[in-house]
Each structure stands twice: as structure tokens, then as C-alpha cells.
Short mmCIF file of C-alpha atoms and ligand atoms in Angstrom, two decimals:
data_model
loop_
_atom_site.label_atom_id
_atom_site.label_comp_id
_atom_site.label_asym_id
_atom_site.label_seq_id
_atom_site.Cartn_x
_atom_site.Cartn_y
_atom_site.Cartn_z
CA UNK T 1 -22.88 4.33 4.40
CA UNK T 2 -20.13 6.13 2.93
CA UNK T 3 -17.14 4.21 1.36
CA UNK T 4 -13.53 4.46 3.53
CA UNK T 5 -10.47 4.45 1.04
CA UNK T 6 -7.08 3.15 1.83
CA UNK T 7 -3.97 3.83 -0.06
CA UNK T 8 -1.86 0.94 0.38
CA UNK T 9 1.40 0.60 1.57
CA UNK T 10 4.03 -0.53 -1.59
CA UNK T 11 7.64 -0.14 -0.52
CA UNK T 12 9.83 1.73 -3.01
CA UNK T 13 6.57 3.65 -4.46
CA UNK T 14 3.97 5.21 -1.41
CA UNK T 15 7.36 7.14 0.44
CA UNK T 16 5.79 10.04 2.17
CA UNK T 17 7.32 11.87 -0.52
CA UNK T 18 4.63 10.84 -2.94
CA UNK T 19 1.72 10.37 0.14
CA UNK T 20 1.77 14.16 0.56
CA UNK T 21 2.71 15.29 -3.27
CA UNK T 22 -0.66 12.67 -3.80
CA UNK T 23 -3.36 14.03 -1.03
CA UNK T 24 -2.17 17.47 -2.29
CA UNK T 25 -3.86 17.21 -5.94
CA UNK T 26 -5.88 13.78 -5.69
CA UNK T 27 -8.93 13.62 -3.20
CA UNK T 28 -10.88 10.48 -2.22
CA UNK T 29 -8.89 8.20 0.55
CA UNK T 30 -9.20 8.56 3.82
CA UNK T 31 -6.62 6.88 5.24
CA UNK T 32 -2.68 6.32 3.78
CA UNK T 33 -0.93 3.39 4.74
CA UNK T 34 3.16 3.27 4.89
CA UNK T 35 5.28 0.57 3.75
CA UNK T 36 6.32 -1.62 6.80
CA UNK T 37 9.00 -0.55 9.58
CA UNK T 38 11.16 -3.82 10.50
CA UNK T 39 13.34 -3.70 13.34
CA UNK T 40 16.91 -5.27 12.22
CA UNK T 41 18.71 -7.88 14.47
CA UNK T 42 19.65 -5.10 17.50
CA UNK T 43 16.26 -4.19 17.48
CA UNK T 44 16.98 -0.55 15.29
CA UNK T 45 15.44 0.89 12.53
CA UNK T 46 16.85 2.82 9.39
CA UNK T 47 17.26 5.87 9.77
CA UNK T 48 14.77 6.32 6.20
CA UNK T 49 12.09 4.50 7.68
CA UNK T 50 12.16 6.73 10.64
CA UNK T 51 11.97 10.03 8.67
CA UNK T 52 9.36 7.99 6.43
CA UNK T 53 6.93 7.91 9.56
CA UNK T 54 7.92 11.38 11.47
CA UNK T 55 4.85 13.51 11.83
CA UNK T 56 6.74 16.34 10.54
CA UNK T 57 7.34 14.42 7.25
CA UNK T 58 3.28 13.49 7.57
CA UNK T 59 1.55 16.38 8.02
CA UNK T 60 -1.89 17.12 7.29
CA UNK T 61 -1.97 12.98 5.64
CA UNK T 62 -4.02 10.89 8.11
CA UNK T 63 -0.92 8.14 7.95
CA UNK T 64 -0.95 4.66 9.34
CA UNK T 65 2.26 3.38 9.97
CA UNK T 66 2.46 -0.54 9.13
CA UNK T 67 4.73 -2.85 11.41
CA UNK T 68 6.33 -6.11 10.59
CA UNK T 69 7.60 -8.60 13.39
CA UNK T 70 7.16 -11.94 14.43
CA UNK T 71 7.36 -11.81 18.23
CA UNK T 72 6.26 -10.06 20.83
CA UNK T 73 9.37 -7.85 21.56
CA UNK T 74 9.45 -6.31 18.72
CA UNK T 75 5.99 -5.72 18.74
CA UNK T 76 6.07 -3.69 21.09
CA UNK T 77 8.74 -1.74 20.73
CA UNK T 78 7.52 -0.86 17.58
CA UNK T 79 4.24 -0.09 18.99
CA UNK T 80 5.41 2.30 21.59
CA UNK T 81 8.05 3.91 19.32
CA UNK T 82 5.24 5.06 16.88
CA UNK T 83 2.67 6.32 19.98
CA UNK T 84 5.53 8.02 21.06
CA UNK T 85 6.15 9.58 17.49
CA UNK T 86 2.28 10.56 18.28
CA UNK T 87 0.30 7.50 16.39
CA UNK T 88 -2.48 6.55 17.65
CA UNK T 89 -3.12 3.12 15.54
CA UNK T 90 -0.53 1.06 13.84
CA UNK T 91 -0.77 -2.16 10.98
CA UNK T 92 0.69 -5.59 11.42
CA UNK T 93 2.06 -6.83 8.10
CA UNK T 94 1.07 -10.67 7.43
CA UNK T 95 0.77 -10.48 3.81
CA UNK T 96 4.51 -9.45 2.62
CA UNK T 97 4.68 -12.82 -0.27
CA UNK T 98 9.11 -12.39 -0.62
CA UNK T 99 10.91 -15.64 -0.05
CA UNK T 100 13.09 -13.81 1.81
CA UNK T 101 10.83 -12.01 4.40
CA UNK T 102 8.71 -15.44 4.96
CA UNK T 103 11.38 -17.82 5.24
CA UNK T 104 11.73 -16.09 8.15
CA UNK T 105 8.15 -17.04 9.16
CA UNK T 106 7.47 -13.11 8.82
CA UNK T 107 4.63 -11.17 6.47
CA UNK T 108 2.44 -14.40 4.86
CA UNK T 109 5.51 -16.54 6.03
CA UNK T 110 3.43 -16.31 9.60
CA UNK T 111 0.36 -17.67 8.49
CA UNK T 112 1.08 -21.22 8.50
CA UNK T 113 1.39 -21.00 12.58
CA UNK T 114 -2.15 -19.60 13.85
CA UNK T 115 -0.52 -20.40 17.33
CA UNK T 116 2.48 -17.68 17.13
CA UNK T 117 0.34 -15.27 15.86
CA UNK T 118 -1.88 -15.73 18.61
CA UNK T 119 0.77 -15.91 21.24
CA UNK T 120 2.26 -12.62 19.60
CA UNK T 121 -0.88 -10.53 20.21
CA UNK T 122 -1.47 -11.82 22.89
CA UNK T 123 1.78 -10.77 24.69
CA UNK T 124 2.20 -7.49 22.53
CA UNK T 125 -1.66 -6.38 22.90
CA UNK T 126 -1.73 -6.16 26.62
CA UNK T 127 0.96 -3.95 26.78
CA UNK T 128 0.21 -1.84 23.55
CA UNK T 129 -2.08 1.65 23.86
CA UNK T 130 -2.68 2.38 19.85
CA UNK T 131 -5.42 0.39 17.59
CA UNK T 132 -4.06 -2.37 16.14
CA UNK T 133 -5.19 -3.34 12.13
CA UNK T 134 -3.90 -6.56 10.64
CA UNK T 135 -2.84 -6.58 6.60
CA UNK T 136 -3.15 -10.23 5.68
CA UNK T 137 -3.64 -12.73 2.97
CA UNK T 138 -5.30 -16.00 2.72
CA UNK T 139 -2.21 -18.27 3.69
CA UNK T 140 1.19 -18.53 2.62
CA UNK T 141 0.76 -21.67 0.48
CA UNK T 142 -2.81 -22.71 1.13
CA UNK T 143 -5.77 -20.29 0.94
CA UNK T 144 -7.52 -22.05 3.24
CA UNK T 145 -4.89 -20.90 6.19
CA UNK T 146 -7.32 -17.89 6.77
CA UNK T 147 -9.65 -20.01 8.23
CA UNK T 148 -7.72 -21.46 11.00
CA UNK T 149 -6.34 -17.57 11.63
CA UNK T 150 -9.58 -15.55 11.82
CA UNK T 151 -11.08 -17.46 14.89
CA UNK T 152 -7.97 -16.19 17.05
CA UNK T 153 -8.67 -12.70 15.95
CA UNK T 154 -12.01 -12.74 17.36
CA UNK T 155 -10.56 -12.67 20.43
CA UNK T 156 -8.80 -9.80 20.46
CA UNK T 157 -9.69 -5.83 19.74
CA UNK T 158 -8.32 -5.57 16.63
CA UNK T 159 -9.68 -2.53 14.74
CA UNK T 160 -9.82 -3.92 11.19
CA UNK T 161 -8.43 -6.30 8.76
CA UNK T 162 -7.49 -5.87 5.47
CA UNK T 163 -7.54 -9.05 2.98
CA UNK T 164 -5.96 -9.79 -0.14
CA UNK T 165 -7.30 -12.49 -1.32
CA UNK T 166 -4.01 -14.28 -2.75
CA UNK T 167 -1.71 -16.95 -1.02
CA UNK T 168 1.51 -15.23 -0.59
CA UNK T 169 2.80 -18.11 -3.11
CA UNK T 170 0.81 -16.23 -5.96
CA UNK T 171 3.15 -13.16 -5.50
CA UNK T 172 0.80 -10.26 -6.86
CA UNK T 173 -0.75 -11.99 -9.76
CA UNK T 174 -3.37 -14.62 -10.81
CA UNK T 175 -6.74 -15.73 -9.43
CA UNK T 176 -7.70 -13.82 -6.64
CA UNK T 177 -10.11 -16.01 -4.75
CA UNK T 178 -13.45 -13.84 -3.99
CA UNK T 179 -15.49 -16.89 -2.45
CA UNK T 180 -12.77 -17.42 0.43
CA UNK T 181 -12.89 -13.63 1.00
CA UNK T 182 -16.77 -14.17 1.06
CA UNK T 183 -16.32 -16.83 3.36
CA UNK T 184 -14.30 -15.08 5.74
CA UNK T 185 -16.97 -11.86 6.00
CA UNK T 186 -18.75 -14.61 7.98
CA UNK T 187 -16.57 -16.09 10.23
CA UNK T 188 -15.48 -12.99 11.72
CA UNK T 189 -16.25 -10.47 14.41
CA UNK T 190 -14.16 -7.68 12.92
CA UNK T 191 -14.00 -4.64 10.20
CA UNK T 192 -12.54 -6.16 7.25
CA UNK T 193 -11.43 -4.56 4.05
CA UNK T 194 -10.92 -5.79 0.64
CA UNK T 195 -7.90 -5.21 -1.03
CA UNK T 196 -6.39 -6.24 -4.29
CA UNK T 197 -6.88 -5.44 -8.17
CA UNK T 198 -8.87 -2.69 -7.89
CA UNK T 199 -7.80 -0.88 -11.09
CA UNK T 200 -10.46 0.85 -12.37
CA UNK T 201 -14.16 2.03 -11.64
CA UNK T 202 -15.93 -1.30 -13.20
CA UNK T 203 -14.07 -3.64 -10.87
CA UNK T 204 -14.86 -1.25 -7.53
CA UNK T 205 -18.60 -1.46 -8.74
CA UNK T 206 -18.71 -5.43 -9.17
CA UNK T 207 -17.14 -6.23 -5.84
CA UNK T 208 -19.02 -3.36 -4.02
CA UNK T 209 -22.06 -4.65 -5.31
CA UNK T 210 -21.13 -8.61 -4.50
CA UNK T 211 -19.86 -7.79 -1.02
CA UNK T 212 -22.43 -4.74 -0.12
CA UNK T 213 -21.45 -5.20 3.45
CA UNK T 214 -17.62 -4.45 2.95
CA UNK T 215 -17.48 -0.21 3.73
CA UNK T 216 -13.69 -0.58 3.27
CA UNK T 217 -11.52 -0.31 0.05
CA UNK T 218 -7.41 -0.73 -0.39
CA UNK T 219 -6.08 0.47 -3.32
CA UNK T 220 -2.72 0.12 -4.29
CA UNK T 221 -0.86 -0.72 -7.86
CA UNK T 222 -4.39 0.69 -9.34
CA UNK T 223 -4.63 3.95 -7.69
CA UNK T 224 -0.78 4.72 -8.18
CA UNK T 225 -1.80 4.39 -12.14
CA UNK T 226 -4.80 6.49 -11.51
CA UNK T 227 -4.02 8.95 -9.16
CA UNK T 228 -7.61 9.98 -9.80
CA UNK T 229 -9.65 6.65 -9.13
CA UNK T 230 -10.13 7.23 -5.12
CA UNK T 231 -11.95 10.38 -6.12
CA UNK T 232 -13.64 8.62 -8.88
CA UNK T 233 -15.12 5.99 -6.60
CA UNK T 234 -16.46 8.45 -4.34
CA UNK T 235 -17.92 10.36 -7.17
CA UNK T 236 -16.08 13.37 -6.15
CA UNK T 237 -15.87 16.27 -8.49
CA UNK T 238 -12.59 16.02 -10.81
CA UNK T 239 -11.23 18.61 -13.05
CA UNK T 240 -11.84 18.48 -16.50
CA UNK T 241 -7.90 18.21 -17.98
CA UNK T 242 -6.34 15.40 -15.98
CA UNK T 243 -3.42 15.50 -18.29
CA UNK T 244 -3.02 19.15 -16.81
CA UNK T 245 -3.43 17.84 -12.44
CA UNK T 246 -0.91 15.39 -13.24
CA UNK T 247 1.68 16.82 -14.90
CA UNK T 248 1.39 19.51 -11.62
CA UNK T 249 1.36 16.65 -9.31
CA UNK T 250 4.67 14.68 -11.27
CA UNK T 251 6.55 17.65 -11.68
CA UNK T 252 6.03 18.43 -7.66
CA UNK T 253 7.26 15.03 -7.20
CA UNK T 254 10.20 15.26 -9.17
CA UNK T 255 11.07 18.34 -7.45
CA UNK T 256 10.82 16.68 -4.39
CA UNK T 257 13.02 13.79 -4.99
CA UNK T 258 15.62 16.52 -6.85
CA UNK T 259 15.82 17.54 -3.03
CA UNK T 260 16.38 14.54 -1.52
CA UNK T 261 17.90 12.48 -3.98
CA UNK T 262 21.58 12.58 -4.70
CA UNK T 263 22.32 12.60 -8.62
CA UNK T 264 20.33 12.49 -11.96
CA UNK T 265 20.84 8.61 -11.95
CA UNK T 266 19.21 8.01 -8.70
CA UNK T 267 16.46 10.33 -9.78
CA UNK T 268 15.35 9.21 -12.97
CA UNK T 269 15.39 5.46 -11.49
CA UNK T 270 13.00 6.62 -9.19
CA UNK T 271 10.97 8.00 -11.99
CA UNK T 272 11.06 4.77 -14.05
CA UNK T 273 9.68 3.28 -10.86
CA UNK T 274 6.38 5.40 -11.19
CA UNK T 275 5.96 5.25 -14.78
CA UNK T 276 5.55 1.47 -14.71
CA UNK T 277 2.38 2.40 -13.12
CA UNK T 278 1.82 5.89 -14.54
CA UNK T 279 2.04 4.50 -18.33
CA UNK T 280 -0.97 2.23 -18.11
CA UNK T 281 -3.49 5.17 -17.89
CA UNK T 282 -2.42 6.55 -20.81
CA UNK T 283 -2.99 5.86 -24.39
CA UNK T 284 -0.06 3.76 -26.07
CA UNK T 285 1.20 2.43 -22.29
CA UNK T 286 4.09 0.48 -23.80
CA UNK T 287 5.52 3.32 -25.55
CA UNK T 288 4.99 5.62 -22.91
CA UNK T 289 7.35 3.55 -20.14
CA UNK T 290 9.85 3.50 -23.46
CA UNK T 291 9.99 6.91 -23.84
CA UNK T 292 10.90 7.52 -20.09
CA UNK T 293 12.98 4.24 -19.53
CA UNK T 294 15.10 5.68 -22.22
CA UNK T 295 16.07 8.69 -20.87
CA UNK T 296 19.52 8.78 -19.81
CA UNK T 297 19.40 12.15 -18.22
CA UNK T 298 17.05 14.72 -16.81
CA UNK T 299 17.17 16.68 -19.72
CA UNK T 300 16.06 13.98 -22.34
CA UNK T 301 13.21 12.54 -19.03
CA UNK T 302 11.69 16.15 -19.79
CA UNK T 303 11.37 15.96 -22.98
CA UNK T 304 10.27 12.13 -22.24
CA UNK T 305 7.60 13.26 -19.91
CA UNK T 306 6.67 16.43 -22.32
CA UNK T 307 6.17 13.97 -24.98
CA UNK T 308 4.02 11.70 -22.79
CA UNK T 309 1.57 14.25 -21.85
CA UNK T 310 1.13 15.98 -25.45
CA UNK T 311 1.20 13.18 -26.98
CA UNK T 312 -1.09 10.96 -25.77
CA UNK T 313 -4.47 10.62 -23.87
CA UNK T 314 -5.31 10.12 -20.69
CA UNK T 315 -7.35 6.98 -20.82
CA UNK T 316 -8.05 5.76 -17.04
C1 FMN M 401 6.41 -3.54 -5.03
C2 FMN M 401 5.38 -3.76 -3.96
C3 FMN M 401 5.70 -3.45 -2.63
C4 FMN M 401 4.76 -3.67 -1.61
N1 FMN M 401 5.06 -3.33 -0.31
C5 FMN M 401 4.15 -3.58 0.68
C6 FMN M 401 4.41 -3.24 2.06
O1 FMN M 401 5.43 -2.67 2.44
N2 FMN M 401 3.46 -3.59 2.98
C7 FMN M 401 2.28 -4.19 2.61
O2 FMN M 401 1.45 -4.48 3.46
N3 FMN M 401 2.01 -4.49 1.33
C8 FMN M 401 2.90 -4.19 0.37
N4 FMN M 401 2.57 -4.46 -0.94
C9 FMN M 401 1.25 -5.02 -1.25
C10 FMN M 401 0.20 -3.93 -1.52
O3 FMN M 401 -0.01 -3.14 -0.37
C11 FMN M 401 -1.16 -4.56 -1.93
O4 FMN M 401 -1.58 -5.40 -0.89
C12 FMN M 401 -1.06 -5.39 -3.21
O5 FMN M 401 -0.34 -4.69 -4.21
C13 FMN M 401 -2.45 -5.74 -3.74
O6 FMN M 401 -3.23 -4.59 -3.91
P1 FMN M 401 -3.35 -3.84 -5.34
O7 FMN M 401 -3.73 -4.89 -6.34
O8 FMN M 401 -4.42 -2.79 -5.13
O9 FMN M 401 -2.01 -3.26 -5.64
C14 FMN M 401 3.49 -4.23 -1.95
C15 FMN M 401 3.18 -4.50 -3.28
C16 FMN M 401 4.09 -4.26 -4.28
C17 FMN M 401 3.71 -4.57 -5.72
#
């Protein structure tokens, strides 16, 4: 069976800015999802998350729009805003690990209460006419939550759930725990994915090979450093000079954000952003974030980025 690939959603990074300027030179995922769309305390949403999701801003991407609430209201509001917007399934977002998202028993903060998040779809999911996928992690403190959460989901028609295998406690580093995630392929009823460290081919290969049943990848922090290792995984065909694809592919995304951006200063700390990730898959990573941290205007970021790419390898 042939391998699905999910871009993840990372706020601040997978924009639809870089979701299109990505599936225009990178092949391989099938699916992109966005950072989540929370409803603020009058029930409204920023105006940037709503250009994020428009299908005009989207087109030609196979986008999934990711949700975060914790009750039933919002749910589906959210819900019928994005069918209306012309969605057709939409991701709940119980993995989000900030202090200040789950002390308000939001993202992982909802894990700890199996009974709200059944009460939630349970209310929402009767009224709601898109799929429904659930982004998730083992608990918020304890990774044994998971196990108290998945026999609730059995009940209802959710179309997939994605795990990362951390407690939101852990943040986005340390031991990811593979047996619980092994565990949980059998105590459930659903599609699940595996998400989380998935940086390079050798990783893919030694989880596909320990969970042969999982069809479904995530890919986040790894694929944003490797543009190129969705395609890479599917053993699609990739052009020789990568060096070459993604200076085209940065240059279109600078170009973009020149557009919507106001001032150098907002632009190159948007670049900065990307070359956290972009550095590690080339040779000399440390010195390669220097160069463009550095740069205190566009001018010298050229020359930064020139420098980069003629200068060193592409090692990923
Ligand atoms: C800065 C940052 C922002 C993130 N924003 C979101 C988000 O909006 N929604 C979400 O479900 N996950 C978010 N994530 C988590 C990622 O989608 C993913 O689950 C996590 O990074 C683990 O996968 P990876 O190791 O492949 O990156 C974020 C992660 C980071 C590092």
C-alpha cells in the first residue's frame, strides 16, 4: 500500500505562504495541515488566520485546516465556518504542549479529562457535516493518558488520528515513547498516523518497518529542513542539484513575504525563522544560521544566503 504524507501544521513556519511556495518545487505529501484556528473570547477569529485558510489563498494544496477548542460551541462554529469556506474535513488540536494554551485545559491541556473530550464530540459531531481527524499526544503529564482517551474515540467516526508520541510536558524534545504508540495501534478502531522526529530517510525506514501497519506519516520540523525528504520517502524522482530547487523555492518565498510583509526587519525575522531549520541540511549548520542571523538588512541576507548556497553542501 502506498505511503500517505502529511505536512504538519507549525505555527509561525507552514503559513500558506510557504504551503504553496513548498508543493510548487517539492513533491511527496499528500495532504498539508495548517496551524490551528482558535476562536478568541467573542467567538472571532483573526483576520490572518482567516486569509491563512481561504481557498483562494489554498489553491491547488489539498489543505486541512486544524481547529482548537474545548467545548462544543466553538466546535462547531468552527466546523461550519470552514465547510462553508468549502472544507470538507477539519483537525482537532489535542497536542499543542504551551503552558499557556493547556492551562486552559486546551491542545494536550485536554487530555487529562477523557470525559470533556467525549462530551465535546459528542455534542459538536452530531451537528458537524466535514470528517473530523484528531492531532494528539500521549497525555499532558502522563503518557499513559492515551489509554483512557482512545476507547471514547472508538465510538465515534473519526477519520484518523495522528500521534506524537510525547507528553505535552516533554515540549518537542526527548524520548519519544514508540511502545505506547505500539500499544495504542491495538486498542483502536481508527486510522492512526505517526508523527514526530522524522528527520531523515533512516528513521522513516526503522519505524515503517517496526510499525508495517501504520500507511500514514507526519512530518514536520524534519521536512521543513529537507524540503526534499517527502519525495525521498516515496522514492520519487529528485533533481540532481538540490542546492539549485532550493535556492528557486527560498527566493520565491522571500518574494512572497516582500509582498506581504511590511519592512526589511519584519522580513528577515521571518527568514531567520526558516533557517533554524534550513541550516541543518547543509554542511557547517552552525555557521550557516550565523551567516543569516547576522544580517541586518536585505542586502547583507543576500549575500548571507549567496554565501550559504556556494559555499557549502547540501547534506540531507
Ligand atoms: C514552533 C512549533 C509550532 C507548532 N504549531 C503547531 C500547531 O499549530 N498545531 C499542531 O497541531 N502542532 C503544532 N506543532 C507540532 C508539530 O505539528 C509536530 O507535531 C511536532 O513538531 C512533532 O513533529 P516533528 O518532529 O515532525 O516536527 C508545532 C511545533 C512547533 C515546533
Amino acid at each position: 500500500m502506498s505511503q500517505e504524507i502529511l505536512l504538519a501544521p507549525i505555527q509561525g513556519v507552514t503559513d500558506s505562504i510557504f504551503r504553496n511556495t513548498f508543493q510548487k518545487y517539492f513533491g511527496g505529501v499528500d495532504y498539508l495541515y495548517s496551524p490551528y484556528l482558535r476562536l478568541d473570547k467573542d467567538m472571532q477569529l483573526k483576520n490572518s488566520k482567516i486569509k491563512d485558510v481561504l481557498k483562494e489563498n489554498n489553491e491547488g494544496v489539498n489543505l486541512i485546516p486544524q481547529i482548537m477548542t474545548n467545548n462544543s460551541e466553538g466546535f462547531i462554529f468552527l466546523s461550519k465556518f470552514l465547510s462553508e469556506q468549502g472544507y470538507d474535513h477539519i483537525n482537532w488540536n489535542l497536542g499543542c504542549p504551551f503552558p499557556m494554551v493547556t492551562n486552559k485545559q486546551l491542545g494536550s491541556g485536554l487530555l487529562p479529562y477523557p470525559e470533556r473530550i467525549n462530551e465535546i464530540l459528542e455534542e459538536s459531531l452530531s451537528k458537524n457535516s466535514v470528517k473530523v481527524s484528531i492531532k494528539m499526544r500521549l497525555g499532558l503529564e502522563d503518557d499513559m493518558e492515551i489509554f483512557k482517551i482512545l476507547p471514547i474515540l472508538n465510538k465515534y467516526p473519526i477519520s484518523e488520528i495522528i500521534i506524537h508520541p510525547r507528553t505535552g510536558k516533554q515540549m518537542y524534545k526527548g524520548h519519544i515513547n514508540t511502545d505506547i504508540f505500539g500499544e495504542c495501534l491495538s486498542l483502536t478502531d481508527h486510522k492512526i498516523c505517526y508523527n514526530g522526529d522524522i528527520n531523515n530517510l533512516d528513521r522513516y525506514d526503522l519505524l515503517k518497518t517496526r510499525f508495517n501497519s501504520v500507511d500514514s506519516w507526519m512530518l514536520g520540523r524534519g521536512l521543513v529542513s529537507n524540503p526534499f525528504l517527502a519525495a525521498q520517502i516515496k522514492g520519487e524522482e529528485i533533481q540532481e542539484n538540490k542546492i539549485e530547487v532550493f535556492k528557486k523555492f527560498h527566493n520565491e518565498l522571500v518574494q512572497q513575504y516582500l509582498n506581504k510583509l511590511s519592512g526589511p526587519s519584519h522580513l528577515l525575522s521571518k527568514m531567520r525563522v526558516y533557517w533554524e531549520y534550513f541550516a541543518l541540511s547543509f554542511s557547517n549548520s552552525h555557521k550557516v544560521y550565523k551567516r543569516v542571523k547576522k544580517a541586518t538588512s536585505i542586502e547583507k541576507y543576500n549575500i548571507a544566503v549567496e554565501q550559504n548556497c556556494n559555499q557549502e553542501s547540501w547534506i540531507a
